[in-house]
Coordinates of C-alpha atoms in Angstrom, one line a residue:
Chain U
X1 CA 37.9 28.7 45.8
X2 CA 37.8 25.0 44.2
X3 CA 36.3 23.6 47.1
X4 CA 33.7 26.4 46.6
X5 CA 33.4 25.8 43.2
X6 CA 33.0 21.8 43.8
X7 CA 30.7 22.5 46.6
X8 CA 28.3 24.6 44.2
X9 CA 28.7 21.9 41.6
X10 CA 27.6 19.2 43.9
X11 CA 24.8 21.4 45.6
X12 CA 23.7 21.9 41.6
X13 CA 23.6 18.2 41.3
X14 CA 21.6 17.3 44.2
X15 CA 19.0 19.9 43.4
X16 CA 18.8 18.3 39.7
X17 CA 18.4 15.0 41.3
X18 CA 15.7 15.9 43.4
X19 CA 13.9 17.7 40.3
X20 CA 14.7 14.4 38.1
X21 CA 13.1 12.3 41.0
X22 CA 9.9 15.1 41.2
X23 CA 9.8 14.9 37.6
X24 CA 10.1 10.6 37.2
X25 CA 6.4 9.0 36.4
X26 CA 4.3 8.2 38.8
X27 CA 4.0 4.3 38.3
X28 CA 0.7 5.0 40.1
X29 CA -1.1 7.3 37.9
X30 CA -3.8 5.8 36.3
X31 CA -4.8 4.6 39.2
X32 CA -4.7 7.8 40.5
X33 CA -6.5 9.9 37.8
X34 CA -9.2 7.1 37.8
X35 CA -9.9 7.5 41.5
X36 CA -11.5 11.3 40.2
X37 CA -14.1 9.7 38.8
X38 CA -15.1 7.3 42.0
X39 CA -17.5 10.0 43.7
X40 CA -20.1 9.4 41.2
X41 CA -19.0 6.2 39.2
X42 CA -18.2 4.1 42.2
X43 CA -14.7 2.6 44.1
X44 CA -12.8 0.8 40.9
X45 CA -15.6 2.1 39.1
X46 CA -18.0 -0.2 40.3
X47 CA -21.3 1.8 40.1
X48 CA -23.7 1.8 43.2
X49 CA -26.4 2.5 40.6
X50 CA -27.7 5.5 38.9
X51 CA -24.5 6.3 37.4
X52 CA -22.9 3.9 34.8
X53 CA -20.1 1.4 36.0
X54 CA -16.9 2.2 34.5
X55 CA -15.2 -1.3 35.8
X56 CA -14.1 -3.6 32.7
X57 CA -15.5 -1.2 30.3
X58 CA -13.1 -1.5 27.1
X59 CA -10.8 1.3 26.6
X60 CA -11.8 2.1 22.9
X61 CA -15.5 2.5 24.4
X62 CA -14.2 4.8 26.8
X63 CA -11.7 6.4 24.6
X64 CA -15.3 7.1 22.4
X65 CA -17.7 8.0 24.6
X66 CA -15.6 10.5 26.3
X67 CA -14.1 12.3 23.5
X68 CA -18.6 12.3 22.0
X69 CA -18.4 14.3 25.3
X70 CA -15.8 16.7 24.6
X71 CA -16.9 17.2 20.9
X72 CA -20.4 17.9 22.6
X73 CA -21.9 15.3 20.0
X74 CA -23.0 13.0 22.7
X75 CA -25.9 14.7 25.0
X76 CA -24.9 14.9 28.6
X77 CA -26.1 16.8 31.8
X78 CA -22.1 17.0 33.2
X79 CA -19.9 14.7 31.6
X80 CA -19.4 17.2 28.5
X81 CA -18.2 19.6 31.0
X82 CA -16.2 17.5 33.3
X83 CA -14.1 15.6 30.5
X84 CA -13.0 18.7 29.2
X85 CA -10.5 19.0 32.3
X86 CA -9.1 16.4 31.0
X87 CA -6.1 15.8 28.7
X88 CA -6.1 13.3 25.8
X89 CA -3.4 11.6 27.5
X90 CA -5.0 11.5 31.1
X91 CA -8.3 10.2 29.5
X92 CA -6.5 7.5 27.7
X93 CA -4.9 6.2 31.2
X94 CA -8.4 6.9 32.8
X95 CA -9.9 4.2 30.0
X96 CA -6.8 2.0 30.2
X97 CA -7.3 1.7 34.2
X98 CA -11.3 0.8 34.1
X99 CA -10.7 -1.8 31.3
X100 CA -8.4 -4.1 33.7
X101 CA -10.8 -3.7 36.2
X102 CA -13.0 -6.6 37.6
X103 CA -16.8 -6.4 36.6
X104 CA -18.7 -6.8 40.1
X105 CA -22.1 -8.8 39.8
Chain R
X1 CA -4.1 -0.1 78.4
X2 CA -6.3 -2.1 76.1
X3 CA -5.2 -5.4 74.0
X4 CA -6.1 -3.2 70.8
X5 CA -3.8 -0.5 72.4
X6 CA -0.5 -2.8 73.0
X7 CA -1.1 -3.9 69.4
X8 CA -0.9 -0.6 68.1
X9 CA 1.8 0.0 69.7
X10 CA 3.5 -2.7 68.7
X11 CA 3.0 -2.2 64.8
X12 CA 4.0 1.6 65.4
X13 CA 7.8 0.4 66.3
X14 CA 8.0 -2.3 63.5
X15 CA 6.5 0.0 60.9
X16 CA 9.1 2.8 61.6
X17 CA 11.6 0.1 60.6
X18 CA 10.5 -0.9 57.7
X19 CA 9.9 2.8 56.6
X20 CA 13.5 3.6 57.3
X21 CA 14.5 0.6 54.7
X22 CA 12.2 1.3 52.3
X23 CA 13.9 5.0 51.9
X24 CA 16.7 3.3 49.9
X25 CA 16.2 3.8 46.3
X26 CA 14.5 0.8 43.9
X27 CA 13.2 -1.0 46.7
X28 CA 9.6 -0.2 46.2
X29 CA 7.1 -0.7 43.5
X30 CA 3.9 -0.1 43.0
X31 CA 2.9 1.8 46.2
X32 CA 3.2 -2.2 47.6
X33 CA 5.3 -2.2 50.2
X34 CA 4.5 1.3 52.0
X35 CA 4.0 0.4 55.6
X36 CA 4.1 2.0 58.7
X37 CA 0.9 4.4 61.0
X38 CA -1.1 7.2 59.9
X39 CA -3.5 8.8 62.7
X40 CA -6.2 10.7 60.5
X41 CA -8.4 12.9 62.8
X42 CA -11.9 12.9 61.9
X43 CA -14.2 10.6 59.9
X44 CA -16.1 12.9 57.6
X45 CA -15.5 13.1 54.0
X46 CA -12.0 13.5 54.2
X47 CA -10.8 11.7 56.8
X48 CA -12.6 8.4 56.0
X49 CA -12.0 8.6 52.5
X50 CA -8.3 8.8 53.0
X51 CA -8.6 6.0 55.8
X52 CA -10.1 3.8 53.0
X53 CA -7.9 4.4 50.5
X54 CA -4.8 4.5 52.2
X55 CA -5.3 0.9 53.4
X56 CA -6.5 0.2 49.6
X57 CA -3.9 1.7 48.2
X58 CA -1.0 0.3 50.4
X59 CA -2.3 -3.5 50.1
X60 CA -3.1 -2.9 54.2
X61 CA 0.5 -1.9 54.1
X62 CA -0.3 0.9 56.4
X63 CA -1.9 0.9 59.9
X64 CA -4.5 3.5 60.0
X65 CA -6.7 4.4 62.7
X66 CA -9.6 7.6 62.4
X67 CA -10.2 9.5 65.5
X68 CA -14.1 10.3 65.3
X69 CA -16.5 11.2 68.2
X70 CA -19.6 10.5 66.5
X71 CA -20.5 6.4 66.1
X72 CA -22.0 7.0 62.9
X73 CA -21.4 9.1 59.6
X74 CA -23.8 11.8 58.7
X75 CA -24.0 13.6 55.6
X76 CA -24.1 17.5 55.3
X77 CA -25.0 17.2 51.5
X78 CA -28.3 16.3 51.1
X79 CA -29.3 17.1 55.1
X80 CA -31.5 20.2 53.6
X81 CA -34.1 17.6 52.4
X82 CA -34.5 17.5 56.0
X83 CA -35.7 20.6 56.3
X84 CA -37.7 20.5 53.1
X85 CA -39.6 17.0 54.9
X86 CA -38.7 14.7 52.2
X87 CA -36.1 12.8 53.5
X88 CA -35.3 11.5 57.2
X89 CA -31.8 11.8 59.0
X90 CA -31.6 7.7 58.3
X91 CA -31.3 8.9 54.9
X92 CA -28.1 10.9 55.7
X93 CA -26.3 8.0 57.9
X94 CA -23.4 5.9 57.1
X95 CA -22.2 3.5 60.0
X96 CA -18.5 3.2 59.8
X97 CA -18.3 -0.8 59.9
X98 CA -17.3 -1.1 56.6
X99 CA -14.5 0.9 57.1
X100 CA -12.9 -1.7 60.0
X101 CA -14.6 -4.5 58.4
X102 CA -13.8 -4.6 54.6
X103 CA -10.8 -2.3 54.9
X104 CA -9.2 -2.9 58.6
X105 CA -9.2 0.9 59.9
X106 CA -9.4 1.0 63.5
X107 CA -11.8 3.4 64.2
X108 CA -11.3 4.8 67.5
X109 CA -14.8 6.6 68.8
X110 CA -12.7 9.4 71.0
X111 CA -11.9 13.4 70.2
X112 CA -8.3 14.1 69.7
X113 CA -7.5 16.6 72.5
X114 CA -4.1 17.9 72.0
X115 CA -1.3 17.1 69.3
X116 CA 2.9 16.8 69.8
X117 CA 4.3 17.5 66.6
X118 CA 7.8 16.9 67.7
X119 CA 6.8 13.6 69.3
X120 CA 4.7 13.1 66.6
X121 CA 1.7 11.7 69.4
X122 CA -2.2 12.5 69.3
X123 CA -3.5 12.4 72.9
X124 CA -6.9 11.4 73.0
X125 CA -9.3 13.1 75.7
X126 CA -10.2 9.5 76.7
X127 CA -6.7 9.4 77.9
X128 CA -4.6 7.1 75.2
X129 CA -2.2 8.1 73.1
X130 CA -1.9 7.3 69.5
X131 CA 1.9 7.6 68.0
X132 CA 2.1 8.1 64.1
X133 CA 4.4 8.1 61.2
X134 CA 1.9 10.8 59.1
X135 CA -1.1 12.5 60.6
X136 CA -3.8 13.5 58.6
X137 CA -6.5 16.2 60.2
X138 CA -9.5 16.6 58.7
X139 CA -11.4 18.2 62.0
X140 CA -13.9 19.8 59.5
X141 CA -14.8 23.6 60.5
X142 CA -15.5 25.4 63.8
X143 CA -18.2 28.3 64.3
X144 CA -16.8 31.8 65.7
X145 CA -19.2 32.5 68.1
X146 CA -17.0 35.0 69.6
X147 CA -18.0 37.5 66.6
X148 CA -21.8 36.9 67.6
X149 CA -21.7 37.8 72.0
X150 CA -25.6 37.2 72.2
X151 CA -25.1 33.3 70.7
X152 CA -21.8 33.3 72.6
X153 CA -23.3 31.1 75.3
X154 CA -24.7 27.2 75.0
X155 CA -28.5 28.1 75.8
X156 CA -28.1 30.8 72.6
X157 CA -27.2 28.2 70.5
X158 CA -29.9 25.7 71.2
X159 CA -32.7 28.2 70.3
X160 CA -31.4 29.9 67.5
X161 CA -29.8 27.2 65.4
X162 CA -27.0 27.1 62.8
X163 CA -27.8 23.1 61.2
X164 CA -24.5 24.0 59.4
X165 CA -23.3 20.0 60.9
X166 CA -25.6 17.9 59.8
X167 CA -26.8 15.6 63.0
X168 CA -29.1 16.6 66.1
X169 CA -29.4 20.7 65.0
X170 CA -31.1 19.2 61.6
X171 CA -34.0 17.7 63.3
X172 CA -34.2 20.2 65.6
X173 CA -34.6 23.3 62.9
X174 CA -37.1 20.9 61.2
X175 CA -39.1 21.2 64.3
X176 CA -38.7 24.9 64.5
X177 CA -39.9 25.0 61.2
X178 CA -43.0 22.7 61.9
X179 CA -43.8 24.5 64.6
X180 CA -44.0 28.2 62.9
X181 CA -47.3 29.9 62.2
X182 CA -48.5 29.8 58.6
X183 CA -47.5 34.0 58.0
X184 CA -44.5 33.9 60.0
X185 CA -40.8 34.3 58.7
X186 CA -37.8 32.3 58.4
X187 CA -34.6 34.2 58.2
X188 CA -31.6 32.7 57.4
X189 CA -28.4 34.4 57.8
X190 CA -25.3 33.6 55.6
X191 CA -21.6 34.6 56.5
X192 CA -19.2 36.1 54.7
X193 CA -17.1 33.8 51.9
X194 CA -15.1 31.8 52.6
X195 CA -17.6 29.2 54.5
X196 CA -18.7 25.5 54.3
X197 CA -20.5 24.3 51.0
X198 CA -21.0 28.3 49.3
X199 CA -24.4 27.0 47.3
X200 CA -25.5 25.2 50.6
X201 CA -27.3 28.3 52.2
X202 CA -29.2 28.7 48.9
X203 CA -29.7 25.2 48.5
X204 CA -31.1 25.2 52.0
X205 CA -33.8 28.2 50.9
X206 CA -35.3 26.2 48.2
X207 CA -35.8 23.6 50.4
X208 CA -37.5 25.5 53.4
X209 CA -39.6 26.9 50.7
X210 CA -40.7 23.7 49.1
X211 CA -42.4 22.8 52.5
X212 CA -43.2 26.0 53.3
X213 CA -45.3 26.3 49.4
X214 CA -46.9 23.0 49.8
X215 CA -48.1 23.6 53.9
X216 CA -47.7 26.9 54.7
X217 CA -48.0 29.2 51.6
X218 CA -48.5 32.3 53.9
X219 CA -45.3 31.6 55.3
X220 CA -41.9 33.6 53.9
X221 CA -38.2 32.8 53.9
X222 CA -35.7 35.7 54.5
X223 CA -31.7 35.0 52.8
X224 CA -29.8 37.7 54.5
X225 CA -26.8 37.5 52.9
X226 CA -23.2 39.2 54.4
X227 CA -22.0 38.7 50.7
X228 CA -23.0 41.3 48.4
X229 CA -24.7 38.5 45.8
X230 CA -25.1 34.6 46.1
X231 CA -22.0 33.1 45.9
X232 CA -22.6 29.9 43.4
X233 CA -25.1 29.0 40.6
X234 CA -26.9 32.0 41.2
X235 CA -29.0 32.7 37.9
X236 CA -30.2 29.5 38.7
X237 CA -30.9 30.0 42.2
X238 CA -32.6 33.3 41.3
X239 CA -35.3 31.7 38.6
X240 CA -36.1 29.2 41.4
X241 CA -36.5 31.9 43.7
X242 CA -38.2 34.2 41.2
X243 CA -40.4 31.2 39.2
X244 CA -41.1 28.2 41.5
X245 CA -41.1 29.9 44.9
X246 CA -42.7 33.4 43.7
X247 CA -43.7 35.4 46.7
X248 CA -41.9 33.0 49.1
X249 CA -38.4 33.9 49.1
X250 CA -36.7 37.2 49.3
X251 CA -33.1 37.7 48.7
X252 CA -31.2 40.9 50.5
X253 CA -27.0 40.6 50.0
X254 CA -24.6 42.6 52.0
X255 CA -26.3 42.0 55.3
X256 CA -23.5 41.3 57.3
X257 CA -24.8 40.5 60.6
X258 CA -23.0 41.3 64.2
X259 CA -25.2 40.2 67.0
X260 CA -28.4 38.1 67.6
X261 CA -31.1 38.8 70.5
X262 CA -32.2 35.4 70.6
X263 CA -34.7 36.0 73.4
X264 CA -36.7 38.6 70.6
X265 CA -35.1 36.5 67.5
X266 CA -33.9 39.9 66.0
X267 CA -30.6 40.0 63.7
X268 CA -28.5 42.9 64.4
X269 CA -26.5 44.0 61.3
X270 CA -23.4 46.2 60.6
X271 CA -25.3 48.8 58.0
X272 CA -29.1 47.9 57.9
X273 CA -31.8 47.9 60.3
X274 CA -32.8 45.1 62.8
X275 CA -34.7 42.3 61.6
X276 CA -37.0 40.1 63.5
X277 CA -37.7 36.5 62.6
X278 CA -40.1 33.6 63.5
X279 CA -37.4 31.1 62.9
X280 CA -34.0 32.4 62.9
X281 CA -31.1 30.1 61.2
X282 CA -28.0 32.0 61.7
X283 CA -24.9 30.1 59.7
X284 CA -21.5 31.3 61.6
X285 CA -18.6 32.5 60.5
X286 CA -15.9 29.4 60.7
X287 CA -12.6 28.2 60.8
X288 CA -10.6 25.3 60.6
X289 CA -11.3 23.0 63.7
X290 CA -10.0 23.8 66.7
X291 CA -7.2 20.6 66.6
X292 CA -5.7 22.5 63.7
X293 CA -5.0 24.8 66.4
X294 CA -2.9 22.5 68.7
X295 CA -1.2 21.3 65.9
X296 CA 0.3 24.8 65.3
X297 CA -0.9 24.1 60.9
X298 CA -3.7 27.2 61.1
X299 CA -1.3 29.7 59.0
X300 CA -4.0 31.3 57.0
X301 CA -5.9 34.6 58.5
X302 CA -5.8 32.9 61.6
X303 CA -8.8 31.1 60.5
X304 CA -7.0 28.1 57.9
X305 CA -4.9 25.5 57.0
X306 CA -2.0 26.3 54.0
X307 CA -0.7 22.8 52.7
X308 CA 1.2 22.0 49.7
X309 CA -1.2 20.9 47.0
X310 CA 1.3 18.0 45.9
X311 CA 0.7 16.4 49.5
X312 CA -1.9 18.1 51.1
X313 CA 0.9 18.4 53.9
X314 CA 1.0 21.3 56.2
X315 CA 3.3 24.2 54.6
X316 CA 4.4 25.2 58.2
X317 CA 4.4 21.2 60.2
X318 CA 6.1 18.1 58.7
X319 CA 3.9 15.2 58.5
X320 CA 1.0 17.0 59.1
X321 CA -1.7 16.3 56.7
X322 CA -4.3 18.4 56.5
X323 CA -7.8 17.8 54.4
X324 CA -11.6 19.2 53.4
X325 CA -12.6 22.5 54.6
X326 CA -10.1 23.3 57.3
X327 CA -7.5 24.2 54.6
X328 CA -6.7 27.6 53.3
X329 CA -8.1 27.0 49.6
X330 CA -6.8 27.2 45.9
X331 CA -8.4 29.6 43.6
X332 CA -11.9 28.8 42.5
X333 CA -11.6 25.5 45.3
X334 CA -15.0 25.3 46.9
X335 CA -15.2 23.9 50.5
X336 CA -17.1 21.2 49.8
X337 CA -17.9 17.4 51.2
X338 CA -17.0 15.9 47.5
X339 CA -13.5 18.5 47.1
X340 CA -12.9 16.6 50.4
X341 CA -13.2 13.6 49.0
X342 CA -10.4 14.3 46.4
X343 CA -8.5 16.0 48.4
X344 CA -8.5 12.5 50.8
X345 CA -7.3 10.7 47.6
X346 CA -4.3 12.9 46.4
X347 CA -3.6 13.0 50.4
X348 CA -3.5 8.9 50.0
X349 CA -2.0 8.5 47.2
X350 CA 1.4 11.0 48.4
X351 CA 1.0 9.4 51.6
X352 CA 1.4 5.9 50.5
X353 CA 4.3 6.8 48.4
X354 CA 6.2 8.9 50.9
X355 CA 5.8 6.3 53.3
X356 CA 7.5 3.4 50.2
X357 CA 10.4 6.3 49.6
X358 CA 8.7 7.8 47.0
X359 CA 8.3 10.9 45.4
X360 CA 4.1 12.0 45.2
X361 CA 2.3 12.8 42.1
X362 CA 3.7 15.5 40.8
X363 CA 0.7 16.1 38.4
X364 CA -2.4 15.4 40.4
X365 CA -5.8 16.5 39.1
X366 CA -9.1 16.9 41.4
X367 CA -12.5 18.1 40.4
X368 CA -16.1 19.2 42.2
X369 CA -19.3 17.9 41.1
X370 CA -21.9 19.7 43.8
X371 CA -25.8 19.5 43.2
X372 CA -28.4 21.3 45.2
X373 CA -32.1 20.4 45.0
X374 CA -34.4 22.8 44.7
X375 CA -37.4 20.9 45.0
X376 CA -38.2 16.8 46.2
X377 CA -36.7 15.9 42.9
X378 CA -35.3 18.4 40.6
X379 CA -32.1 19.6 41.3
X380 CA -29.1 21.8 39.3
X381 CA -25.1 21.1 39.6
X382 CA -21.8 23.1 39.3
X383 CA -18.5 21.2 38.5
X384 CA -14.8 22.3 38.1
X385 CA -11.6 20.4 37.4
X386 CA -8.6 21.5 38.5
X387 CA -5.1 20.2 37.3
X388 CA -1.6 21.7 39.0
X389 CA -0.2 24.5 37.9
X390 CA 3.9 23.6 38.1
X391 CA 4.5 27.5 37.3
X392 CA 2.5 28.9 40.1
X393 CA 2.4 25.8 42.5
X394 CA -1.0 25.1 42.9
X395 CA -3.8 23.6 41.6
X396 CA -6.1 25.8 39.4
X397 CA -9.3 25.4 37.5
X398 CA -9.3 24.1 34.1
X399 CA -10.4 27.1 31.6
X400 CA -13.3 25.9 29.4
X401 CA -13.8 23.2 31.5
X402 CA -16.8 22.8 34.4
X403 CA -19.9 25.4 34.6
X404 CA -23.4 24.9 35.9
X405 CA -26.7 23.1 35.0
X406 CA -28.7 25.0 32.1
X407 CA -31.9 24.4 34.0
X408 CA -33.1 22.4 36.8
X409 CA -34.6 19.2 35.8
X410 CA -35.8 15.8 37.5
X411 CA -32.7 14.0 35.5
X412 CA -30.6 15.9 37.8
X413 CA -32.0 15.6 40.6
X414 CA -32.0 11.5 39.7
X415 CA -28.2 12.1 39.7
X416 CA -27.7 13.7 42.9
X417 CA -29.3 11.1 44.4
X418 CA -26.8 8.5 42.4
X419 CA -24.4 10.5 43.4
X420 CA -25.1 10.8 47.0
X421 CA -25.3 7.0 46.9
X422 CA -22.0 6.3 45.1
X423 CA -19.9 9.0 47.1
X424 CA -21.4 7.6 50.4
X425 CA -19.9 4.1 49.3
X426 CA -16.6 5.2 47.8
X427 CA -15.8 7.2 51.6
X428 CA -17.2 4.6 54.0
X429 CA -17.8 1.0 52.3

């Protein structure tokens, strides 16, 4: 009975490890939520043209220009209805990401 | 066995060791230090996406090769300009050399004929086997020619085309189409949901008609749908149909078609009466390609791929990956080259990680951007975002977020060629 009682325990524990570890930020994110917007702003968000270049781009601008978007007080063909997926926080790791970027010439 | 072969080899063994220390807890950082071999099967959207970002991603950490039979890249989006006239196949063609060069894929010009799960090998029908660590399949879609018996056959399917692969049928529907009598008919036959790119077939109309309006304004085209309505952006598709192409196209849904006399060029149907075309286009029904098959990860109507969203792993085959329109998908997921894309990069991203000892993403987001032109230059979109749903274990569309163009314009269509461009880069260069 114990050692059925200690083996639930421990079974318990590994399955709230595993949840912690699931759970634990991704030290990658960033750089993962700002790979979204490559298809159309470029790889690091260095713009093939046509589209602006997001690379080096400070983060208030971003932080701006974006939430103009959201608010629908900046005019836009897409971007009003593409940054609205987006949470606050996910945008502001999104801007953070492009402004360390290089700017290609 | 070839120099490049022994090599492979070679970094296969050492990588497995590396991977096996880098399990222990707080010894990687940063996705740096991931290492070991991913064999990705196929070098379309998906696959060479992930290809590119998986060496990115793991600072060339990981040896990756792509499987891929063709020796260049060529695009399905944008291919119906094609048939419209204004654009060339050279417009649609990517070479893979940035790929090996700038990012050190191997890319390995061969088919992947058969796949050991347990031995975790790809044989190759040139004859060589490549072992891996992770293997990501992105074989694209197949065509079930066994529900059609009269196009069941190779001669079949060189007169009445599908162009549904973007490549040698392109060109040769273009001809079909140059070659039609001003007054005859094009008909073009859509399956049944779920299928490759859903506005595509639509997309495709608009673009037959442009050409046919500005050469051949006796000429009609035919949509014969086997849905009961078009499937995506279809106001929009509708005011093109009704306003610029008045008199040119006709729409019929539910026409679910069962057999083509290709000799006559007559559709068969299940409910309505034959019809008979000048040029018919018949897009198959599909299904995940057949490797999917001999990897034992088809779980879904017999037809597609389940994977966990987290991953994009297999639900049913460890260490299977699998990516782009083979996969069973989420709610409101189209099948679609720039879904692909993503789908590559949350595939890259878990990939990279599992192989440092790692847990993925456990929140990753994708979204869709998809335009379709409707003439030479004006062109309308439909986008989604979809974010993971922890509760219900996929990923799901963001309410109040995405929706469609208001109108076609030329800005648009200005943007779906940037886009074109800058996707085209960010999977191959």
């Amino acid at each position: 009975m114990v050692n059925s009682v200690k083996a639930v325990a421990l079974a318990l524990l590994a399955v709230a490890a595993v949840a912690a570890a699931a759970q634990a930020p991704d030290p990658n994110l960033a750089r993962s939520l700002a790979a979204t917007c490559a298809n159309c702003h470029g790889t690091g968000g260095a713009s093939q043209g046509g589209t602006e270049s997001l690379a080096g781009m400070p983060k208030d601008t971003m932080l701006r220009k974006i939430q103009e978007f959201k608010t629908g007080n900046k005019p836009a063909t897409i971007m009003h209805q593409l940054s609205r997926g987006y949470t606050d926080e996910q945008i502001a790791l999104i801007a953070g990401w492009f402004a360390e970027q290089k700017v290609s010439k | 066995m070839s120099t490049q072969r022994r090599e492979f080899l070679k970094t296969s063994a050492a990588g497995l060791g590396t991977v096996a220390a880098l399990t222990l807890p707080g010894c990687a950082t940063m996705g740096g230090g991931a290492s070991g071999k991913v064999v990705i099967v196929g070098g379309g959207y998906g696959g060479a996406t992930a290809a590119k970002y998986i060496r990115m991603w793991s600072n060339g950490g990981i040896d990756v090769a792509v499987i891929e039979p063709n020796p260049e890249f060529i695009s399905c989006p944008m291919s119906n300009l094609v048939l419209g006239g204004s654009k060339d196949l050279a417009f649609l063609t990517v070479s893979y050399d940035n790929l090996s060069r700038r990012h050190g894929v191997k890319v390995v010009r061969d088919t992947a004929a058969a796949i050991d799960t347990e031995k975790r090998i790809v044989k190759l029908a040139g004859g060589n086997e490549l072992p891996y660590d992770r293997l990501i399949l992105s074989p694209g879609i197949d065509f079930m020619w066994d529900k059609v018996p009269g196009l069941d056959n190779a001669d079949a399917q060189s007169r009445v085309l599908h162009a549904w692969k973007a490549g040698p049928q392109t060109v040769a529907l273009r001809k079909q189409l140059e070659a039609m009598p001003d007054g005859g008919v094009y008909v073009l036959s859509i399956p049944v949901a779920p299928y490759r790119c859903p506005p595509g077939p639509y997309e495709r109309a608009c673009q037959v008609a442009w050409y046919f309006k500005r050469v051949k304004p006796k000429a009609k085209v035919l949509i014969l749908d086997g849905n009961g309505d078009v499937t995506s952006k279809g106001p929009l598709f509708k005011k093109a149909w009704a306003e610029e192409y008045k008199g040119i196209v006709e729409y019929r849904g539910n026409y679910v078609l069962t057999d083509v006399y290709v000799a006559a060029k007559t559709a068969k149907f299940e409910v309505q009466y034959e019809v008979k075309a000048d040029v018919m286009n018949f897009v198959p029904p599909q299904r995940a390609g057949a490797i999917a098959r001999s990897a034992g990860v088809v779980t879904a109507n017999d037809r597609w791929c389940d994977v966990d969203f987290l991953t994009f792993e297999s639900v049913k085959v460890r260490n299977v990956h699998v990516l782009g329109d083979a996969i069973q998908i989420a709610a409101g997921m189209p099948k679609s080259g720039h879904m692909a894309n993503q789908h590559a990069k949350v595939c890259a991203a878990a990939v990279v990680a599992l192989l440092a000892g790692q847990p993925p993403n456990p929140t990753p987001v994708l979204n869709n951007t998809c335009y379709s032109m409707i003439t030479d230059k004006d062109s309308i979109h439909v986008c989604s975002v979809h974010q993971w749903d922890k509760d219900k274990k996929t990923v799901l569309p963001v309410p109040g977020a995405g929706g469609v163009s208001t109108a076609m314009s030329e800005l648009e269509g200005n943007y779906a060629f940037a886009w074109a461009k800058n996707i085209w880069a960010d999977t191959l260069a």
